[in-house]
Amino acid sequence: MRARKRVLAAVLAGVTTVAVATPAVAQERGPRFAEDPTTLVDTSIGNNGDGTTFPGATTPFGMVQLSPDTQLKKYASYDYAQDTILGFSHTHLSGVGCQTMGTFRFMPTTGAVTTSDPAQYGAKFSHADETRRPGYYGVKLDNGITAELSATQRTGQHRYTYPAGAAENVLIEVGEANGYTYAGDVHVVGDDTVEGWVEGGNFCWETQKERYKIFFSAHFDREFTGFGTWTDNTLTAGKRDASLGSQRTGAWLSFDPAKTGQVGVSVGVSYTSIDGARLNRTTEQPKSFDRARKAAHDTWLDELNRMRVAGGTTADQRTYYSALYRSLLHPSIGSDVDGSYRGFDDRVHRSRDTYYQMFSLWDTYRSQNQLVALLHPDRAADMTKSVLKIYQDGGWLPRWALANGETNVMSGDPVTPWVIDNYRRGLLDDRTARQLFDALWRNATEVPADQSVFRGRDGNPSYVQNGWIGYQDVPGYTFGDTRQAGSATLEYALGDCALATMAQGLGYADKAKTLRGRCDDFANLWDRSVTSHGFTGFPRARAADGTFVGDADPAQSVGFHEGTPWQYQWLAQQDPATLFGLMGGTGQAEQRLDTFFDMPLLLTDPAKAASESWVHGAYDYHDNFAFNPNNEPDLHAPWMYAWTGAPWKTSAVLRAARTLFTDTPYGMPGNDDLGTISSWLVFGMTGIFEAQPGSGTYLLSTPMFEKVEIRPAGGRRIEIEAPGASAAKLQYTKDVRIGLRDYDRSWISHADLLRAGKIRFELSGTPTNWGTRSAPPGV
């Protein structure tokens, strides 16, 4: 109690300003929604080695992400610090921590074609000559060429304008990408088309075995006056076909400079075949580049208006809308316009529903999945059915699915809470739900016989028997979860607890009972002898025989994936009461949270606490006892205060976290991981977040905007009002009204949110007792 009194005194001493900025909109009649929120999106945010985002043109959840590359074989293929563009490739993943994609790189050049090396034909550029908008990217290169890019769902649209009188070429690299490539061909077809394919894989070097193929068909709006192909460094003029050598293969096309001085090209992409790429191209072909650009803009305008905000500063709105934009890039459409897709058996199948791919589940199950399900329940349903198709085609559920290959990257059981969240939202028909339950049950109880493709829950043998995964440091990927036995045990328990609710809902009482018995398996890791920073008892990895392993210091312990026991101790949110009991009670748990976030400093200088007390850098998660907002394992921790009777502290933490995100290219503290961190920020700024994946329950915090309007696809509009709300100062919820009635709970179900209509927050500059009468339910 003394600690809390000191904290309250610090707050009551005065209101601390987090940032000083100019209001975004004049407040004569209250804040207004932006007429065109696409103008508030900066696609350069995170374009560096930490955020690893890309600045180019794409559509929501599109198959194509057409973007410039400044480097190869790096996590971020575009680094804002560099000044040379090597070309414009058609596939990118936003915010991943391993090199991948960057396929089919096009580059306009002038002069004679003498090299296939992008380091030689790349062009210098300045950021002052770039234009970046959702669905559009343009740049004037130092060689005088202006390159413009746009996209449809399955095509990339290029327009190159050359300086007068200069020789006009387009070089197409097929074999070399940002990720590993193993085979590929290029074909010059007739006098206006180039087609080809490439095989890639080996994402994050985990299994080193997964492979995928991707195909393209490019049609130019002008005929070639010359062409040729290359393999590695050997260029052959007039040759129409080439294959990947040890490094590269591609083609070049030349055009008559006496003509228009402009070359347009439409590029269809497919994961099934060249025929599929050609079909995608011809079906989605816009009437002109400008119409493609406008269509992409209009699509993004609609998307950003699905969760629009009013109030705050210009920087707040730029940060928010850019995060919302990044949240809606993946998973990516994987099926062609006719429904064809390449399955995990490497065969082409046909689907009535849109088939999606690129599932970074260890990341997205914590925040991005919930945002997609809220705004696009139709898409979320198709994404969930796509995961079922992976099981039906490949035999097992994925963990980190790249195209039609399982990479086995990361640990635990992320697919289970990811699926259950969509089930709890009522997005699945009964047949699909039962088929998915069978797949999830198998995943929770068995191990794939041949783990060369799917690893599954490889810790199941010891976990099912003992209630924890036995730690062993065995090289190779086959037993990855045993190397991460501490964190994977926590992930398994969360997943099993969520799956129990699905089993109960489907009438499988016996299986529900078995799974419910695993909800608290996190307690099996609790080492009551460990002391750190004045607190006793922390999770710790155990060997199969039950002995604790590794360093007893919870900032140094082994067996926790991309984090420490200090960060992972909160990953038991399915049963906070039991977790807090292990910590010595609710009061002790709150004191741990206060230490974790450095609450005394946070309440006097939020920005300083975030920048100096918390974990820094995208990959600095080890050897730390503080909050790490750069990575996934403890993203839900700010909301754990809802179970300690101090939900006001959640709002304080989130406002401190807001200071780490800026509207600059270096404005992301860590990898975005296919929109995970961005979705977390979107929820944090708007005042709702599902801290218990698989529960379908949102926790409420103080919004940072005066107005939030949510328009779910096919649903009722939800209005959130918080007069006077600002991210620039510490504020707390004093009262909430839903419609005409008072609402004193700190949580709301997904179903109740959808029918809420209007939610009004009354704010206070000092801590309040709102939301403390009862704690949110467990999973």
XYZ file of N, CA and C in Angstrom, residues 305-428:
372
model
N -10.869 4.340 -43.332
C -12.079 4.888 -42.719
C -12.853 3.847 -41.917
N -12.436 2.602 -41.961
C -13.090 1.564 -41.161
C -12.807 1.746 -39.670
N -11.720 2.425 -39.342
C -11.401 2.675 -37.938
C -10.739 4.042 -37.858
N -11.552 5.071 -38.064
C -10.995 6.410 -38.182
C -11.018 7.129 -36.836
N -10.169 8.129 -36.729
C -10.034 8.856 -35.471
C -10.094 10.350 -35.730
N -10.418 11.102 -34.691
C -10.440 12.556 -34.756
C -9.873 13.109 -33.460
N -9.163 14.214 -33.578
C -8.519 14.818 -32.425
C -7.032 14.512 -32.425
N -6.358 14.918 -31.365
C -4.929 14.687 -31.273
C -4.139 15.629 -32.164
N -2.870 15.383 -32.267
C -1.989 16.191 -33.093
C -1.837 15.579 -34.468
N -1.264 16.335 -35.369
C -0.968 15.794 -36.691
C -0.051 14.590 -36.573
N 0.939 14.671 -35.687
C 1.856 13.540 -35.489
C 1.115 12.323 -34.956
N 0.149 12.538 -34.040
C -0.652 11.423 -33.530
C -1.402 10.741 -34.668
N -2.026 11.544 -35.522
C -2.824 10.962 -36.592
C -1.948 10.293 -37.642
N -0.803 10.882 -37.938
C 0.108 10.238 -38.892
C 0.615 8.911 -38.338
N 0.954 8.903 -37.070
C 1.427 7.668 -36.440
C 0.323 6.624 -36.433
N -0.890 7.047 -36.081
C -2.011 6.110 -36.000
C -2.372 5.533 -37.363
N -2.634 6.405 -38.350
C -3.087 5.906 -39.645
C -2.004 5.096 -40.357
N -0.756 5.431 -40.146
C 0.318 4.630 -40.736
C 0.347 3.249 -40.106
N 0.081 3.174 -38.795
C 0.019 1.875 -38.125
C -1.175 1.069 -38.611
N -2.328 1.732 -38.776
C -3.514 1.033 -39.282
C -3.252 0.497 -40.680
N -2.595 1.287 -41.505
C -2.226 0.844 -42.859
C -1.376 -0.421 -42.799
N -0.347 -0.425 -41.969
C 0.541 -1.589 -41.897
C -0.173 -2.808 -41.324
N -1.219 -2.572 -40.537
C -1.959 -3.681 -39.938
C -2.785 -4.455 -40.954
N -3.011 -3.859 -42.124
C -3.929 -4.445 -43.100
C -3.212 -4.900 -44.370
N -1.936 -5.234 -44.244
C -1.156 -5.699 -45.400
C -1.160 -7.220 -45.537
N -1.266 -7.943 -44.447
C -1.165 -9.400 -44.444
C -2.210 -9.977 -43.489
N -2.485 -11.297 -43.617
C -2.015 -12.271 -44.595
C -2.353 -11.845 -46.020
N -1.661 -12.457 -46.962
C -1.769 -12.050 -48.353
C -2.626 -13.032 -49.146
N -3.351 -12.493 -50.104
C -4.120 -13.354 -50.998
C -3.169 -14.323 -51.705
N -3.528 -15.599 -51.703
C -2.695 -16.614 -52.342
C -3.356 -17.286 -53.525
N -4.657 -17.064 -53.717
C -5.375 -17.728 -54.805
C -5.487 -16.805 -56.006
N -5.528 -17.405 -57.178
C -5.702 -16.662 -58.418
C -7.152 -16.205 -58.554
N -7.421 -15.433 -59.594
C -8.772 -14.901 -59.780
C -9.801 -16.000 -59.999
N -9.377 -17.189 -60.428
C -10.304 -18.300 -60.630
C -10.386 -19.221 -59.415
N -9.757 -18.819 -58.293
C -9.806 -19.628 -57.080
C -8.706 -20.652 -56.950
N -7.836 -20.767 -57.944
C -6.755 -21.743 -57.876
C -5.692 -21.294 -56.883
N -5.152 -22.230 -56.129
C -4.049 -21.943 -55.222
C -3.152 -23.169 -55.118
N -1.926 -22.945 -54.757
C -0.990 -24.061 -54.585
C -0.962 -24.465 -53.116
N -1.313 -25.723 -52.869
C -1.423 -26.203 -51.504
C -0.107 -26.684 -50.929
N -0.178 -27.124 -49.684
C 1.016 -27.590 -48.987
C 1.432 -28.998 -49.420
N 0.697 -29.577 -50.337
C 1.124 -30.819 -50.988
C 1.761 -30.526 -52.340
N 1.991 -29.251 -52.623
C 2.595 -28.765 -53.870
C 1.717 -29.055 -55.080
N 0.429 -29.225 -54.858
C -0.525 -29.403 -55.947
C -1.433 -28.186 -56.027
N -1.989 -27.969 -57.210
C -2.896 -26.845 -57.401
C -4.315 -27.304 -57.088
N -4.982 -26.544 -56.219
C -6.352 -26.826 -55.809
C -7.234 -25.642 -56.195
N -8.533 -25.815 -56.045
C -9.484 -24.751 -56.332
C -10.312 -24.483 -55.076
N -10.478 -23.222 -54.743
C -11.237 -22.849 -53.550
C -12.344 -21.880 -53.922
N -13.518 -22.071 -53.312
C -14.600 -21.116 -53.517
C -14.347 -19.823 -52.755
N -13.698 -19.940 -51.619
C -13.365 -18.769 -50.810
C -11.968 -18.287 -51.188
N -11.712 -17.017 -50.941
C -10.364 -16.503 -51.174
C -9.388 -17.239 -50.268
N -8.323 -17.714 -50.853
C -7.293 -18.431 -50.098
C -6.189 -17.444 -49.734
N -5.806 -17.448 -48.456
C -4.765 -16.552 -47.961
C -3.530 -17.349 -47.544
N -2.396 -16.663 -47.542
C -1.140 -17.278 -47.121
C -0.288 -16.222 -46.415
N 0.912 -16.592 -46.017
C 1.812 -15.748 -45.231
C 1.239 -15.558 -43.820
N 1.327 -16.608 -43.018
C 0.793 -16.597 -41.664
C 1.927 -16.606 -40.644
N 2.217 -15.427 -40.105
C 3.231 -15.277 -39.056
C 2.548 -15.424 -37.701
N 2.085 -16.630 -37.396
C 1.109 -16.827 -36.333
C 1.647 -16.526 -34.945
N 2.911 -16.809 -34.665
C 3.471 -16.543 -33.336
C 3.359 -15.066 -32.987
N 3.362 -14.240 -34.009
C 3.237 -12.799 -33.818
C 1.783 -12.357 -33.849
N 1.092 -12.705 -34.931
C -0.196 -12.080 -35.211
C -1.321 -12.570 -34.321
N -1.164 -13.708 -33.638
C -2.263 -14.180 -32.798
C -2.484 -13.266 -31.596
N -1.544 -12.380 -31.319
C -1.622 -11.546 -30.119
C -2.331 -10.216 -30.342
N -2.461 -9.766 -31.605
C -3.105 -8.464 -31.820
C -3.664 -8.296 -33.222
N -2.893 -8.643 -34.246
C -3.314 -8.336 -35.606
C -4.512 -9.169 -36.033
N -4.572 -10.412 -35.612
C -5.703 -11.263 -35.954
C -7.006 -10.661 -35.434
N -6.952 -10.110 -34.220
C -8.155 -9.526 -33.624
C -8.601 -8.274 -34.379
N -7.641 -7.494 -34.868
C -8.006 -6.289 -35.615
C -8.647 -6.653 -36.947
N -8.079 -7.630 -37.634
C -8.666 -8.075 -38.897
C -10.066 -8.630 -38.660
N -10.226 -9.415 -37.600
C -11.538 -10.011 -37.316
C -12.568 -8.944 -36.972
N -12.131 -7.858 -36.333
C -13.050 -6.781 -35.994
C -13.485 -6.008 -37.231
N -12.533 -5.662 -38.077
C -12.835 -4.827 -39.232
C -13.318 -5.623 -40.432
N -12.826 -6.848 -40.579
C -13.144 -7.663 -41.752
C -13.496 -9.092 -41.332
N -14.630 -9.292 -40.690
C -14.987 -10.662 -40.301
C -15.068 -11.615 -41.491
N -15.436 -11.083 -42.663
C -15.507 -11.929 -43.848
C -14.116 -12.432 -44.242
N -13.150 -11.536 -44.256
C -11.789 -11.943 -44.594
C -11.224 -12.869 -43.509
N -11.480 -12.545 -42.241
C -10.964 -13.380 -41.157
C -11.500 -14.805 -41.259
N -12.760 -14.944 -41.663
C -13.328 -16.277 -41.848
C -12.588 -17.019 -42.956
N -12.327 -16.335 -44.083
C -11.608 -16.980 -45.181
C -10.173 -17.315 -44.785
N -9.555 -16.459 -43.994
C -8.199 -16.748 -43.532
C -8.184 -17.998 -42.663
N -9.198 -18.135 -41.817
C -9.273 -19.310 -40.960
C -9.526 -20.568 -41.782
N -10.371 -20.461 -42.791
C -10.596 -21.597 -43.687
C -9.319 -21.937 -44.456
N -8.508 -20.929 -44.730
C -7.239 -21.187 -45.429
C -6.307 -22.024 -44.561
N -6.303 -21.747 -43.257
C -5.498 -22.560 -42.346
C -6.013 -23.999 -42.330
N -7.331 -24.168 -42.405
C -7.887 -25.518 -42.493
C -7.435 -26.198 -43.780
N -7.398 -25.456 -44.876
C -6.929 -26.040 -46.133
C -5.456 -26.456 -46.034
N -4.659 -25.689 -45.316
C -3.258 -26.098 -45.110
C -3.221 -27.459 -44.430
N -4.075 -27.641 -43.438
C -4.143 -28.935 -42.741
C -4.618 -30.040 -43.678
N -5.660 -29.743 -44.441
C -6.211 -30.772 -45.325
C -5.243 -31.141 -46.449
N -4.510 -30.165 -46.963
C -3.581 -30.434 -48.061
C -2.254 -30.999 -47.570
N -1.793 -30.498 -46.411
C -0.465 -30.868 -45.938
C -0.427 -31.856 -44.812
N -1.547 -32.031 -44.098
C -1.603 -33.027 -43.040
C -1.456 -32.475 -41.637
N -0.950 -31.237 -41.495
C -0.777 -30.642 -40.174
C -1.023 -29.144 -40.244
N -1.298 -28.567 -39.093
C -1.497 -27.131 -39.020
C -0.149 -26.406 -39.033
N -0.130 -25.177 -39.528
C 1.131 -24.444 -39.643
C 1.490 -23.703 -38.358
N 2.725 -23.274 -38.322
C 3.200 -22.400 -37.250
C 3.625 -21.048 -37.834
N 4.397 -21.097 -38.898
C 4.790 -19.884 -39.645
C 4.816 -20.306 -41.108
N 3.715 -20.026 -41.800
C 3.538 -20.510 -43.168
C 3.937 -19.435 -44.161
N 4.906 -19.740 -45.000
C 5.365 -18.829 -46.045
C 4.968 -19.411 -47.393
N 4.073 -18.714 -48.101
C 3.519 -19.247 -49.361
C 2.964 -20.640 -49.075
N 3.386 -21.660 -49.823
C 2.849 -23.001 -49.583
C 3.866 -23.883 -48.876
N 4.689 -23.281 -48.000
C 5.669 -24.049 -47.252
C 5.632 -23.708 -45.774
N 5.855 -24.713 -44.942
C 5.945 -24.505 -43.496
C 7.394 -24.267 -43.123
N 7.667 -23.118 -42.533
C 9.045 -22.761 -42.187
C 9.456 -23.299 -40.823
N 8.460 -23.641 -39.963
C 8.715 -24.095 -38.595
C 9.393 -23.047 -37.734
N 9.325 -21.804 -38.146
C 9.950 -20.728 -37.387
C 9.131 -20.437 -36.130
N 9.817 -20.065 -35.082
C 9.255 -19.720 -33.777
C 8.806 -20.976 -33.040
N 8.182 -20.785 -31.874
C 7.903 -21.912 -30.987
C 6.480 -21.832 -30.467
N 6.118 -22.826 -29.664
C 4.817 -22.818 -29.027
C 3.697 -23.325 -29.905
N 2.498 -22.802 -29.674
C 1.294 -23.263 -30.370
C 0.432 -22.072 -30.767
N 0.938 -21.209 -31.643
C 0.200 -19.975 -31.951
C -1.067 -20.186 -32.752
N -1.147 -21.274 -33.519
C -2.307 -21.447 -34.380
C -3.582 -21.653 -33.575
N -3.462 -22.230 -32.370
C -4.672 -22.526 -31.592
C -5.397 -21.271 -31.134
N -4.769 -20.367 -30.377
C -5.525 -19.152 -30.007
C -5.925 -18.313 -31.209
N -5.131 -18.374 -32.283
C -5.470 -17.633 -33.511
C -6.805 -18.129 -34.063
N -6.981 -19.438 -34.142
C -8.232 -20.003 -34.653
C -9.373 -19.768 -33.674
N -9.103 -19.997 -32.379
C -10.176 -19.899 -31.387
C -10.753 -18.491 -31.346
N -9.900 -17.478 -31.514
C -10.415 -16.112 -31.515
C -11.469 -15.919 -32.592
N -11.238 -16.472 -33.755
C -12.214 -16.329 -34.838
C -13.447 -17.200 -34.591
N -13.245 -18.346 -33.949
C -14.385 -19.176 -33.556
C -15.243 -18.460 -32.520
N -14.603 -17.849 -31.520
C -15.353 -17.172 -30.455
C -16.123 -15.966 -30.994
N -15.703 -15.435 -32.111
C -16.398 -14.315 -32.728
C -17.527 -14.767 -33.644
N -17.759 -16.071 -33.732
C -18.854 -16.584 -34.543
C -18.616 -16.519 -36.030
N -17.348 -16.561 -36.442
C -17.026 -16.406 -37.856
C -17.009 -17.723 -38.620
N -17.126 -18.851 -37.920
C -16.987 -20.145 -38.572
C -18.303 -20.904 -38.557
